[in-house]
Amino acid sequence: MSKSKGGEYELYDFEPIAENESKTIQYAEEISNVGSVGSVDSKDNSKTPYGEDDSNKKSMWKNFIDGFKRMELGDIDPNLSEVERANIIAERAPLKRSLKNRHVQMIAIGSAIGTGLFVGSGTALRTGGPASLIICYFLIGTMIFCTVQALGELAVAYPVAGSFLSLNSRFISPIWGFCMAWNYVLQWIIVMPLELVAASLTIRYWNDEINSAAWVTIFYFTIVFINIFGVKGYGEAEFVFSTIKVVAILGFIILGIVLNCGGGPVGGYIGGKYWYNPGAFHHGFKGLCGVFVTAAFSFSGTELVGLTSAETANPRKTLPSATKQVFWRITLFYMVSLTLIGLLVPYNDPRLMGNSSADAAASPFVIAIRNAGIKGLPSVMNAVILIAVLSVANSAVFAASRTVASLADQGFAPKFFGYIDRKGRPLVGVGISFAFGLLCYLAASDKEAVAFAWMMAISGLSSIFTWGSICFTHVRFRRALHVQGRGTNELTFTAMSGVYGSIWGVILNILVLMAEFWYSLFPTNKPDAYNFFENYLNAVVLVFFFFVYLIWKKFRVTFLIRAKDVDLDTGRRVEDWDLLKQEIEEEKAFIASKPFYYRVYKMWC
């Protein structure tokens, strides 16, 4: 046992005594076979008398193989209820806490920024015009901020495996947790092949002669290689990917301001002329409703920072700061960049149509640069889009594998789904994710567009339900604290938006679902069943999961756990509450003693 920099104690993994004894006996036999200390094997003069090179190779190979063995959770009382057992398993899950502060910060800022922003924003601009673009992204942004703040409070209080997925069952009900967990799995196992195909389509910007299957293969094994190294590989890759995306978007913002003011090679001063011609709105209120869904898709994956809680070295210090970074992500990367997009690209630009939802040539970021007559830079932006797409594919493996393991922990899937090896890798979850990832080879099929349209339909609304569920879980958590005579003074981090922010999140998510229902059913003046199921199928899938659980439990289910019965203690990483409260008060006093600008900085960073 050693004390880490964060002040927490970490346990080193030791091999069982029996294995050590067998190694000692084996090593003694090898020494006796050498003959004498000074003798050297005449067939291989490169080895030492004791065969150390060979032994080291065997040891490295054995450690590599042993790393895939299952990490045991220990005995669990069989008399516990379903919810109690799930809570204990989530607390004990042997995921490695390898994510550092810099990893979590960059995951919060840019992990899931991909085609939703770089390409999907073009679809939103074409659908509703620049004014609808700003309004919808702003409203969704406020909801996302409240959601991530609520998630931060929950994840810091309960840094357990599965994060908000396991907390659904604890604070709402097992049946809702079952539906949300399986819904979340569907979302991410489908995202991976979608993003790999998007990456192959992005390559067509430079070369469309090479078969897409070749590029898909390269990208597929790149993601496999990254995930061999477990959560640390994911964290390092996302740190690099997100850094590139952040630098690129900040660079585009500066360039966009220059271009709008007439600083480009061609075009002259632009100002707000595209808001007058062709106009600020397109398709009126229906166009506005259509942008809502695209905006929500662009923010999907923002909740990934919550899944890192069980694999973060010191969540009490890291997660509060990470959740605050989402404010800057929404303000800078979405609101500012999309305001510039609305100024630089008219909504009737024919290139916004594209050939697919992942066509990089249809990216308004690329179009804005090409309109300015800048050569070479569109290819740079396209390379950033490629990196962003691979980043989301990498995040999809992380999210899907952890969710699959959480399903097993909660008893919603076979036990072997929860297999986590000694290196902290949820192997079965990773394997399932990569198995579904092979669907990316549909890119070589003539039916690619149809197949992926329906795959996307299965999980298209998943993020909306997930965010609404996180907000409602936070409301239920605060309600349980109140009913059980406890308060927020025992929390190390409280949501800046409070419980009212979570209520706003629930309401806005419901409004988005209503808007999407209307827009999907009536794309024109007449109802369209095909369009409805293509865009709203995920809601039908949720209803299917609901009835699956009812039948599985023979209709003996609890639809809402009473606030007084909610377990508020399992999974907390606090050993001395008095000491923790003293530390929090000292931190608050320290910040209060600092100048105004420092207090503002700590509030938002």
PDB file of C-alpha atoms in Angstrom, residues 11 24 44 58 102 108 124 141 160 198 271 339 350 434 460 500 532 559 576 579 605:
ATOM      1  CA  LEU A  11      -3.498  -1.127  -3.247  1.00  0.00           C
ATOM      2  CA  THR A  24      10.458 -20.112  -6.680  1.00  0.00           C
ATOM      3  CA  ASP A  44      23.237 -19.592 -27.275  1.00  0.00           C
ATOM      4  CA  LYS A  58       8.325 -15.672 -20.037  1.00  0.00           C
ATOM      5  CA  ARG A 102      -5.937  16.478 -17.746  1.00  0.00           C
ATOM      6  CA  ALA A 108     -15.371  17.158 -20.819  1.00  0.00           C
ATOM      7  CA  ALA A 124     -29.554  22.408 -39.194  1.00  0.00           C
ATOM      8  CA  GLY A 141     -27.136  24.318 -24.520  1.00  0.00           C
ATOM      9  CA  VAL A 160     -19.440   3.992  -9.001  1.00  0.00           C
ATOM     10  CA  ALA A 198     -18.181   8.568 -41.745  1.00  0.00           C
ATOM     11  CA  GLY A 271     -21.559  41.346 -42.027  1.00  0.00           C
ATOM     12  CA  THR A 339     -23.010  32.277 -35.004  1.00  0.00           C
ATOM     13  CA  PRO A 350     -26.476  23.902 -52.542  1.00  0.00           C
ATOM     14  CA  PHE A 434     -16.101  -4.396 -31.698  1.00  0.00           C
ATOM     15  CA  GLY A 460     -31.679   8.477 -32.704  1.00  0.00           C
ATOM     16  CA  TYR A 500     -34.557  23.825 -10.562  1.00  0.00           C
ATOM     17  CA  PHE A 532     -42.002   8.919 -38.538  1.00  0.00           C
ATOM     18  CA  PHE A 559     -42.401   1.714 -10.930  1.00  0.00           C
ATOM     19  CA  ASP A 576     -14.581  10.457   7.772  1.00  0.00           C
ATOM     20  CA  LEU A 579     -12.920  15.559   8.240  1.00  0.00           C
ATOM     21  CA  CYS A 605     -13.250  26.722 -14.158  1.00  0.00           C
TER      22      CYS A 605
END
